[in-house]
Structures are given as C-alpha cells and as structure tokens.
mmCIF file of C-alpha atoms and ligand atoms in Angstrom:
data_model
loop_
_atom_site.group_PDB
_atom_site.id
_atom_site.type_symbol
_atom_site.label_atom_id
_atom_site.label_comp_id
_atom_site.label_asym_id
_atom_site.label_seq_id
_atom_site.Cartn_x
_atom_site.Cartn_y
_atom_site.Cartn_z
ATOM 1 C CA UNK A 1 -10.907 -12.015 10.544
ATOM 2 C CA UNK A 2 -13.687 -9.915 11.920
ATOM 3 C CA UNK A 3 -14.225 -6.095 11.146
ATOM 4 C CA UNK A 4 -13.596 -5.227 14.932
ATOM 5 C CA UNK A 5 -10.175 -6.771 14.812
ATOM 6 C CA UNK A 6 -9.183 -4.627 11.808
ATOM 7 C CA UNK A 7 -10.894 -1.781 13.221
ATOM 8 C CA UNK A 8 -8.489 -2.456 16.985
ATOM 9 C CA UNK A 9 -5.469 -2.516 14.417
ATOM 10 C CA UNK A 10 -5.810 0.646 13.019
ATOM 11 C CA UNK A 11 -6.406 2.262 16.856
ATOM 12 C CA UNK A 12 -3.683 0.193 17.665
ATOM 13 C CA UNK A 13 -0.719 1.486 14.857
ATOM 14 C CA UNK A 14 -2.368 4.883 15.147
ATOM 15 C CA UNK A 15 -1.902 5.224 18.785
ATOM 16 C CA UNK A 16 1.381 3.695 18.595
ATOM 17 C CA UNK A 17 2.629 6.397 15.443
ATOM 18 C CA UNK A 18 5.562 3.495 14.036
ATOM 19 C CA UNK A 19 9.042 4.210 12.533
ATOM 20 C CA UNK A 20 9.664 5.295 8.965
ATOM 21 C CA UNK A 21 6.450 6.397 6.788
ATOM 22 C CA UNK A 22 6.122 3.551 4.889
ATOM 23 C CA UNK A 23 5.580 1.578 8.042
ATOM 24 C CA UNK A 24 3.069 4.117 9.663
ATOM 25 C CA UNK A 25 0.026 2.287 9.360
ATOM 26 C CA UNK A 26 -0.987 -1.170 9.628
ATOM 27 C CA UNK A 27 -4.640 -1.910 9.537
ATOM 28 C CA UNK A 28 -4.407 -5.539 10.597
ATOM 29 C CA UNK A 29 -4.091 -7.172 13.736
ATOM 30 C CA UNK A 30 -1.002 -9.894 14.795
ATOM 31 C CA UNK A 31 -3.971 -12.354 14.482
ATOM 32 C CA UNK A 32 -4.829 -10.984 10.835
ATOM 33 C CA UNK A 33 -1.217 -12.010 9.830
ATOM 34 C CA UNK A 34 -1.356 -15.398 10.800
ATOM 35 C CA UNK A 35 -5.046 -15.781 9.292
ATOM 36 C CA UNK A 36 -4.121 -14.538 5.942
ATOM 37 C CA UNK A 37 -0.483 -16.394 6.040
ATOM 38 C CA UNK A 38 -3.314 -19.779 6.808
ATOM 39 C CA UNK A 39 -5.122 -18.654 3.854
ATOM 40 C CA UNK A 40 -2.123 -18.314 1.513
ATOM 41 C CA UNK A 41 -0.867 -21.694 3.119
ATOM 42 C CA UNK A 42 -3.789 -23.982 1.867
ATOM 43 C CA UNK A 43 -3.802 -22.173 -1.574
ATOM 44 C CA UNK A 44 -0.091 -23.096 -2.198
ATOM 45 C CA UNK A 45 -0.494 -26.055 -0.698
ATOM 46 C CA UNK A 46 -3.912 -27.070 -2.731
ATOM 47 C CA UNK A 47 -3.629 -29.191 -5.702
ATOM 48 C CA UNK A 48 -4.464 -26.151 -7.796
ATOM 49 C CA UNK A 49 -1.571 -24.266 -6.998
ATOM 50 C CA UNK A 50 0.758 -26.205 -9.455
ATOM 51 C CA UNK A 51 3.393 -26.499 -6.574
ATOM 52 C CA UNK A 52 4.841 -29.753 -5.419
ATOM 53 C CA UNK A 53 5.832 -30.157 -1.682
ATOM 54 C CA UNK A 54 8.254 -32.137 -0.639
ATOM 55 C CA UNK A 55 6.712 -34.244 2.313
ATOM 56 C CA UNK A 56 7.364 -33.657 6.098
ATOM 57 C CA UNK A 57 7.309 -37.260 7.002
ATOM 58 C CA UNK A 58 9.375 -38.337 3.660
ATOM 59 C CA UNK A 59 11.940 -35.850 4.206
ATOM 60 C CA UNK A 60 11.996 -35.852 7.637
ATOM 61 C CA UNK A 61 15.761 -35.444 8.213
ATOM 62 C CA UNK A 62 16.343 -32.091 5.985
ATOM 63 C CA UNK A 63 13.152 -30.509 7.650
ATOM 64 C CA UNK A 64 14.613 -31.038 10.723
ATOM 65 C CA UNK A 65 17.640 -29.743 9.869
ATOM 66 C CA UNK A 66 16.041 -26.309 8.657
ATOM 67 C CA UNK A 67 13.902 -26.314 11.855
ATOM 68 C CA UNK A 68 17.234 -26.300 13.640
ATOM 69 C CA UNK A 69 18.435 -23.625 12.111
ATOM 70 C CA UNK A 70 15.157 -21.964 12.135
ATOM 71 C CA UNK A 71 15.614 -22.595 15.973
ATOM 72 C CA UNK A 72 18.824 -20.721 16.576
ATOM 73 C CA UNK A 73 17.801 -17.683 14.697
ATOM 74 C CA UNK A 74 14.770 -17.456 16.634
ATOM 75 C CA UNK A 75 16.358 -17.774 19.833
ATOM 76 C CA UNK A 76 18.548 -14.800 19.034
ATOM 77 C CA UNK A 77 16.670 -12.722 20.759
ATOM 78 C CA UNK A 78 16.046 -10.381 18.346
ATOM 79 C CA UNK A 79 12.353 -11.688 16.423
ATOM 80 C CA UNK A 80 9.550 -9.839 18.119
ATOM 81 C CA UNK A 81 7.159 -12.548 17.368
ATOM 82 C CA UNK A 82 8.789 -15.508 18.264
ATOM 83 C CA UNK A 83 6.566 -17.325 20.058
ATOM 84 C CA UNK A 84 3.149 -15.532 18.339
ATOM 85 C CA UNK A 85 3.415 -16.695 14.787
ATOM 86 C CA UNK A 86 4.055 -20.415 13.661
ATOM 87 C CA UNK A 87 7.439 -20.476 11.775
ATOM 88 C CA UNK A 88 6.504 -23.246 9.917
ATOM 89 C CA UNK A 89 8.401 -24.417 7.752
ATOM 90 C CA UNK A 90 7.940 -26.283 3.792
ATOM 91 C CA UNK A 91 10.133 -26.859 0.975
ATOM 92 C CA UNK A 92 9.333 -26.617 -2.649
ATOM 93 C CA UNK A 93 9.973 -29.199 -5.102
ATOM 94 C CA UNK A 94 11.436 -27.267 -7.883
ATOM 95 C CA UNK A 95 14.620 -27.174 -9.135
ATOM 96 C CA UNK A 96 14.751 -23.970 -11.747
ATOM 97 C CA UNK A 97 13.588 -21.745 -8.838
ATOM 98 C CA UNK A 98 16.096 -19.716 -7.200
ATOM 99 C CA UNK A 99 13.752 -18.317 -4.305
ATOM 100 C CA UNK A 100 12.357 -18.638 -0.532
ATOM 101 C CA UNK A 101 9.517 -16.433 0.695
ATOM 102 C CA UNK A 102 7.844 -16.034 4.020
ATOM 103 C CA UNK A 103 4.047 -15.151 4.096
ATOM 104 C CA UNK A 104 2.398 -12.773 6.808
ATOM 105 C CA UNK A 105 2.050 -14.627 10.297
ATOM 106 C CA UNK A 106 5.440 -16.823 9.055
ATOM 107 C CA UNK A 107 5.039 -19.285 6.865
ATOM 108 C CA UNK A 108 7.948 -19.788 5.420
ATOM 109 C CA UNK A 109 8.438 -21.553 1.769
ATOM 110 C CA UNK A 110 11.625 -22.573 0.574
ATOM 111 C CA UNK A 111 12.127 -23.914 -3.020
ATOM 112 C CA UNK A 112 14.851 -26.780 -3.557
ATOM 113 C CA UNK A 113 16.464 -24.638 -6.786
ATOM 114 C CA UNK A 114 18.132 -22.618 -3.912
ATOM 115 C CA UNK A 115 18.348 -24.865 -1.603
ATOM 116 C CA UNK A 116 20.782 -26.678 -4.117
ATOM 117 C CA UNK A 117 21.967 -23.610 -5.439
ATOM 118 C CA UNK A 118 23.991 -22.245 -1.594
ATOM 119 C CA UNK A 119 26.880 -23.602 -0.377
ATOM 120 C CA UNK A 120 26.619 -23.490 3.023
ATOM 121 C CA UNK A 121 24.610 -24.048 6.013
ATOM 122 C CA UNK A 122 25.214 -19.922 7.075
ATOM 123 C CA UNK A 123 24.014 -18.620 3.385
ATOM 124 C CA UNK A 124 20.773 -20.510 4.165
ATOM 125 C CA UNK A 125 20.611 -19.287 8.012
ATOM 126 C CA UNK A 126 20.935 -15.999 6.290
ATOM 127 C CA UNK A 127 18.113 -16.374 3.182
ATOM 128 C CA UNK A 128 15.847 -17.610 6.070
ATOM 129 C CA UNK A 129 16.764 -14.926 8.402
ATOM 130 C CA UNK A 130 16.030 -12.435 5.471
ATOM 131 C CA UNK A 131 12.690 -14.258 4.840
ATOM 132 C CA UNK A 132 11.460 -14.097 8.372
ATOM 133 C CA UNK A 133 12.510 -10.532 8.749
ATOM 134 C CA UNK A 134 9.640 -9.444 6.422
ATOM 135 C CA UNK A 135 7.221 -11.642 8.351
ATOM 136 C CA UNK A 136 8.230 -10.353 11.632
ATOM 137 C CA UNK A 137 8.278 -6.253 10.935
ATOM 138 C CA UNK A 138 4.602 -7.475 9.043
ATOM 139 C CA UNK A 139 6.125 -6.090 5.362
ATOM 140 C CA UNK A 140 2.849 -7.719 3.478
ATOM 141 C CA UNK A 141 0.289 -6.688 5.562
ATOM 142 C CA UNK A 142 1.990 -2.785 5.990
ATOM 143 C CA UNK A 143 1.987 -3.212 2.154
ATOM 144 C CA UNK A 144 -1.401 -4.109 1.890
ATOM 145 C CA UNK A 145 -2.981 -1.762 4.041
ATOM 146 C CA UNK A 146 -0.874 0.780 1.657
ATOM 147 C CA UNK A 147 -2.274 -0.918 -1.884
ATOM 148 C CA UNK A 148 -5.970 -1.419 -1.048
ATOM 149 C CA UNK A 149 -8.779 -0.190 1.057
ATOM 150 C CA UNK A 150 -10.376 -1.071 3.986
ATOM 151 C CA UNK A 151 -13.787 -2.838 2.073
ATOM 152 C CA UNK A 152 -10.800 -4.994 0.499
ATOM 153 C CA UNK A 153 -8.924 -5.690 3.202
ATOM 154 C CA UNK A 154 -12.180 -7.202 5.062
ATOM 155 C CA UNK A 155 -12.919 -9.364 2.106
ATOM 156 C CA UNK A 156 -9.362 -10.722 2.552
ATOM 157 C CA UNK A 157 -9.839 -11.617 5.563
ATOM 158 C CA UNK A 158 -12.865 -13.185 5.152
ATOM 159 C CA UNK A 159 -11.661 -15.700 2.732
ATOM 160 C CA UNK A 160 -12.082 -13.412 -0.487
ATOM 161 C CA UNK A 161 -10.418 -16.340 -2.722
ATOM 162 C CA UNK A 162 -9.593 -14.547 -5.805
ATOM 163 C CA UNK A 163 -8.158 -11.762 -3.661
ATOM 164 C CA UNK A 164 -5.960 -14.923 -1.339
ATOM 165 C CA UNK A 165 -4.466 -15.794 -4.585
ATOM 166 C CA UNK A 166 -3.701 -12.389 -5.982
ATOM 167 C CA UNK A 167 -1.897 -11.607 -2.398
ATOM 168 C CA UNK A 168 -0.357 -15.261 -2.903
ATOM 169 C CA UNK A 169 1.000 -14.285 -6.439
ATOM 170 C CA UNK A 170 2.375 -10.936 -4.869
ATOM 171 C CA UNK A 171 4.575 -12.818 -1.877
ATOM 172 C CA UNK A 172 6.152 -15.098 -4.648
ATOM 173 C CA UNK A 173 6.849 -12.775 -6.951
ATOM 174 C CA UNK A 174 8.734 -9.155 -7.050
ATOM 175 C CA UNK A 175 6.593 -7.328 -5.046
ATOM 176 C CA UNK A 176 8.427 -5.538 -1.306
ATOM 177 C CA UNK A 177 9.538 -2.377 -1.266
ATOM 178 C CA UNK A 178 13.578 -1.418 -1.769
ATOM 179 C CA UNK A 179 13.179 0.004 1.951
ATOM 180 C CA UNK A 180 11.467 -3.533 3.175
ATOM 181 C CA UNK A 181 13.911 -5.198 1.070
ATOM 182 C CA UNK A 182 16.504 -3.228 3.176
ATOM 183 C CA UNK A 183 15.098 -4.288 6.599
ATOM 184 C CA UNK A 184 14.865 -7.282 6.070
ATOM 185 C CA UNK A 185 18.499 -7.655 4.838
ATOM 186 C CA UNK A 186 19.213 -6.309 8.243
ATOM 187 C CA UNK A 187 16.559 -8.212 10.337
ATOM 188 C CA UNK A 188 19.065 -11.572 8.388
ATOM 189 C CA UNK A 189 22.427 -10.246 10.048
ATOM 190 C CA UNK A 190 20.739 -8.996 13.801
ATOM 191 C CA UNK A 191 18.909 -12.862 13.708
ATOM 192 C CA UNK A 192 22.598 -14.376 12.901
ATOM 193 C CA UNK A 193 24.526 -11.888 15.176
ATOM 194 C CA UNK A 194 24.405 -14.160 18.433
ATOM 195 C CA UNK A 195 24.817 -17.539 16.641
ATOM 196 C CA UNK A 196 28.200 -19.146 15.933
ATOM 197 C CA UNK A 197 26.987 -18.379 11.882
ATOM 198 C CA UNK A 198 29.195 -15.834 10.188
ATOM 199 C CA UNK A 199 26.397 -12.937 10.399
ATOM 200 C CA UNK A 200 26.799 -11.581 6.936
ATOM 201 C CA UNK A 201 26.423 -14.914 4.729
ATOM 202 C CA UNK A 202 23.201 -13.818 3.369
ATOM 203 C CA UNK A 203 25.693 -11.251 1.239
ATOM 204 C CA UNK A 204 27.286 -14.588 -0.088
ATOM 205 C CA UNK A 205 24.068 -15.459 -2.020
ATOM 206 C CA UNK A 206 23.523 -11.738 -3.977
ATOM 207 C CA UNK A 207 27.601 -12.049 -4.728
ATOM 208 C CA UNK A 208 27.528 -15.906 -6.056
ATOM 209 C CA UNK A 209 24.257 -14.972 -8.073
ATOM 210 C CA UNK A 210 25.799 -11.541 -9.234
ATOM 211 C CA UNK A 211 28.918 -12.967 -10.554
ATOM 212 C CA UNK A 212 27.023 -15.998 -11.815
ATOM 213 C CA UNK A 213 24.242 -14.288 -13.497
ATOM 214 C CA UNK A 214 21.721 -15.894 -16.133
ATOM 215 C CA UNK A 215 19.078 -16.407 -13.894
ATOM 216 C CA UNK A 216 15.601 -14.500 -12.848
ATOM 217 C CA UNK A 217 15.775 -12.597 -9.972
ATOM 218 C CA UNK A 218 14.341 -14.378 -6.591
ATOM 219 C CA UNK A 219 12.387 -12.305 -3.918
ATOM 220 C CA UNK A 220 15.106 -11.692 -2.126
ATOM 221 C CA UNK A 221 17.182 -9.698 -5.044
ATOM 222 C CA UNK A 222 14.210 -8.109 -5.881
ATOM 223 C CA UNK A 223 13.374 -4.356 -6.549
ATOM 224 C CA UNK A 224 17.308 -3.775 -6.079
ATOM 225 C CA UNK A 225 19.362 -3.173 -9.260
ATOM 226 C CA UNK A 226 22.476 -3.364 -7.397
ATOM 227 C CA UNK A 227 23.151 -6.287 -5.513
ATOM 228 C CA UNK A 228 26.868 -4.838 -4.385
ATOM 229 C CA UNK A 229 25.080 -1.939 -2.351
ATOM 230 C CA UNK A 230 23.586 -4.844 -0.035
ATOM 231 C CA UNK A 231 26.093 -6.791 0.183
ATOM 232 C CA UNK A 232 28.388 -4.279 1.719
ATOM 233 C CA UNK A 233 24.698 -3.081 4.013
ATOM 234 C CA UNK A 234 25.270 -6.405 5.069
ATOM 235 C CA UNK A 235 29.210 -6.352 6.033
ATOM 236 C CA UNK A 236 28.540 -2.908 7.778
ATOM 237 C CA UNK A 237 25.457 -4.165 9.876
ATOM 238 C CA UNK A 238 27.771 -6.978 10.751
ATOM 239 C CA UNK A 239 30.371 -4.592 11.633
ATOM 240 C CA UNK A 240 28.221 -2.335 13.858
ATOM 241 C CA UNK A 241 26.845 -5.025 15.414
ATOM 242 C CA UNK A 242 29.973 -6.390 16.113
ATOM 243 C CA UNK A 243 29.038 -10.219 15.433
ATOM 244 C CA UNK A 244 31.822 -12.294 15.769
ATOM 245 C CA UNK A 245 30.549 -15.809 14.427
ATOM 246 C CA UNK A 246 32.408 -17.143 11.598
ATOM 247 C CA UNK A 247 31.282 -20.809 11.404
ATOM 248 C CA UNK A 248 29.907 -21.700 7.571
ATOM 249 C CA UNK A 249 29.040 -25.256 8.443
ATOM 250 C CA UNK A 250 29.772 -26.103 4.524
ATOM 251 C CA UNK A 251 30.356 -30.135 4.857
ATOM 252 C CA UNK A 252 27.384 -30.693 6.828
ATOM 253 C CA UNK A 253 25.470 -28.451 4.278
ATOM 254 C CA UNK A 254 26.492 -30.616 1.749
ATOM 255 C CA UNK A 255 25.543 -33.622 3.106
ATOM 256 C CA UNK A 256 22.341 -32.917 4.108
ATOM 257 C CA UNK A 257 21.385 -31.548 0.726
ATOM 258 C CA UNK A 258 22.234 -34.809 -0.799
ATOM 259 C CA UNK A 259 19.256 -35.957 1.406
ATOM 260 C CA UNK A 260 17.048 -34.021 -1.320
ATOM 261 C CA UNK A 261 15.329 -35.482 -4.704
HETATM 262 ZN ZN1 ZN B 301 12.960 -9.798 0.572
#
C-alpha cells in the first residue's frame, strides 16, 4: 500500500526471525495481503479476465452452503487470521477445471469442474481447508518477497496492473513451493481436526484423481509428483492429531451440487 507499511513488514518478520527458511522473510504487511488479494479480486472478476462467476444472489443456496462450511473450519481454532482477512468466498463457472485457489488476504475461488468432480461435503471442507492454509501462513506474499525486489513489490502494491495480473496468473496456476504445498496439506487436516468432518478427506481428492488420471494437475496437486506421499502426510497428521470426526456428509453433498448449472 504505502512504502512505510512494507518497510514496518520487513522490521516486523526480521524482529520476529519465523520458522523454516523459506518462510524467513516477509516484506509485506497483514494489510498488504488483503490489498493485493483486492487487486487480484477485481482482475478475475473484470470482464477481461475470461472467467465467468456464478452469481451470489442467483446461487444463493450453494454459497451459503460453502460459507457454512467455510464457517466451521474457521471456528476451529486453529486459522491465525480469522477474523483479519475476508474469507470471501466465489465460485467459478467452469466445468473442465479441476481447481480452487485462495489469493493473499483470503479470497478464495472455487471452480465448479471440482466442485462436481468430489463426492462429499468433507473432500470439499478439506480442498478449502488446504486453500485457506496458504492464505493464512501468507504462502504468496513469502513467495513474492522471495521472487522479486523491493522496487517491485511497491509497484504491486500500488496497483502495478501488468504486475496484478502476472501475480494473478501465478495463484491459478502451478506456482507454491513442495514445502508450502506441504503446509498447507496440514493447515487442511488441523482446520478439520475439531469438526465432526473426517480430518483427512482432503487425501480422498489426490487418491480419486490419482487412480482416475487424464486430467491436468490443479493447484492443489501441484509441484508434487507423488500424490501417495500426501495422502498418507495426511492420514499421519490425522493420526497425531488424534481427530476423531468421521462424518462425510455425502447425500447432502449431492444434493446441493445439483443446485449448480
Ligand atoms: Zn496448494
């Protein structure tokens, strides 16, 4: 937003020294992530951006059926930026696309390919949990401050349009690290630990697309060759945790995805 804000970041994750090297330094703020995830917002949701939303009003009944589940997984407990960032929540009108993705400051994009593609209600509360999981440990903006300098950073933040829809382009396609990817896979089974949702159903989705096969990788598979090493991350998170929900919520899945076009 303003040089001095990017400026208090870098004191900020410098003074605080974070976890694993990858995530030492962050040059933006909490407010940085939700300005940038506004700016990617209005270029996907601009009439250049090819992409077709389905309407809140329209479809009111499915969006509040993924704000509900949206709502238990925040109220786990476990997001550190639950009440900061906006969680809001849009769904993509396109069928051929396997993929959801969460931009910085949570803005979370869903596309109906996968929407159609689960089978259950706790396979989504886990590709959502997975999704916000990058937005709350701030994956894009740690990876930004990594790819680019400071100069470009500023010009991001300052509404740098070209640069929006590069960073745009990035969050859709292939572009966190294996150790993000990781994080997040675990971020998807602490969010679902204290729900009645079996905590590991985010697994179900790598196995059903791994047996299945034939289509492009999504975000979530990406920048791991081996989909069987997560899914068994995922049953030994689950495990350590000692999560106890088994509740798939299938039927009501079902029905409610009949509700789409
Ligand atoms: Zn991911």
């Amino acid at each position: 937003m303003r040089i001095g804000l990017i400026s208090m970041g870098l004191c900020i994750a410098l003074l605080m020294g974070c976890g694993s090297a990858e995530n030492a330094v962050n040059l933006f703020t909490l407010q940085d992530d939700i300005a940038l995830g506004e700016q990617v917002r209005s270029e996907i949701e601009s009439d250049s951006s090819g992409m077709e939303l389905l309407d809140s009003t329209a479809y009111s009944k499915i969006y509040g059926y993924l704000y509900s589940i949206r709502d238990s997984l925040l109220n786990s407990g476990q997001v550190h930026y639950k009440t900061e960032f906006p969680w809001r929540i849009r769904i993509i009108k396109d069928d051929s696309t396997l993929n959801a993705f969460c931009a910085p400051g949570g803005f979370i994009y869903i596309y109906t390919g996968i929407l159609k593609y689960l089978e259950a209600e706790d396979q989504l509360a886990g590709v959502l949990g997975h999704e916000m999981g990058h937005a709350d440990l701030r994956h894009s903006t740690r990876q930004l401050t990594k790819m680019y300098g400071v100069q470009t950073l500023i010009g991001l933040i300052a509404g740098d349009r070209e640069l929006v829809r590069q960073v745009t382009s990035s969050l859709i396609g292939l572009s966190f690290s294996r150790t993000h990817e990781k994080e997040a896979d675990e971020c998807s089974v602490r969010y679902l630990c204290p729900t009645h949702y079996n905590s590991d159903a985010g697994a179900l989705f790598f196995e059903k697309i791994s047996k299945e096969g034939g289509v492009s990788p999504p975000e979530i598979l990406s920048t791991h060759p081996d989909p069987g090493n997560r899914v068994e991350a995922y049953r030994t998170h689950k495990q350590t945790y000692g999560c106890i929900g088994e509740l798939n919520q299938a039927e009501r899945y079902q029905k409610m995805i009949q509700t789409l076009p």
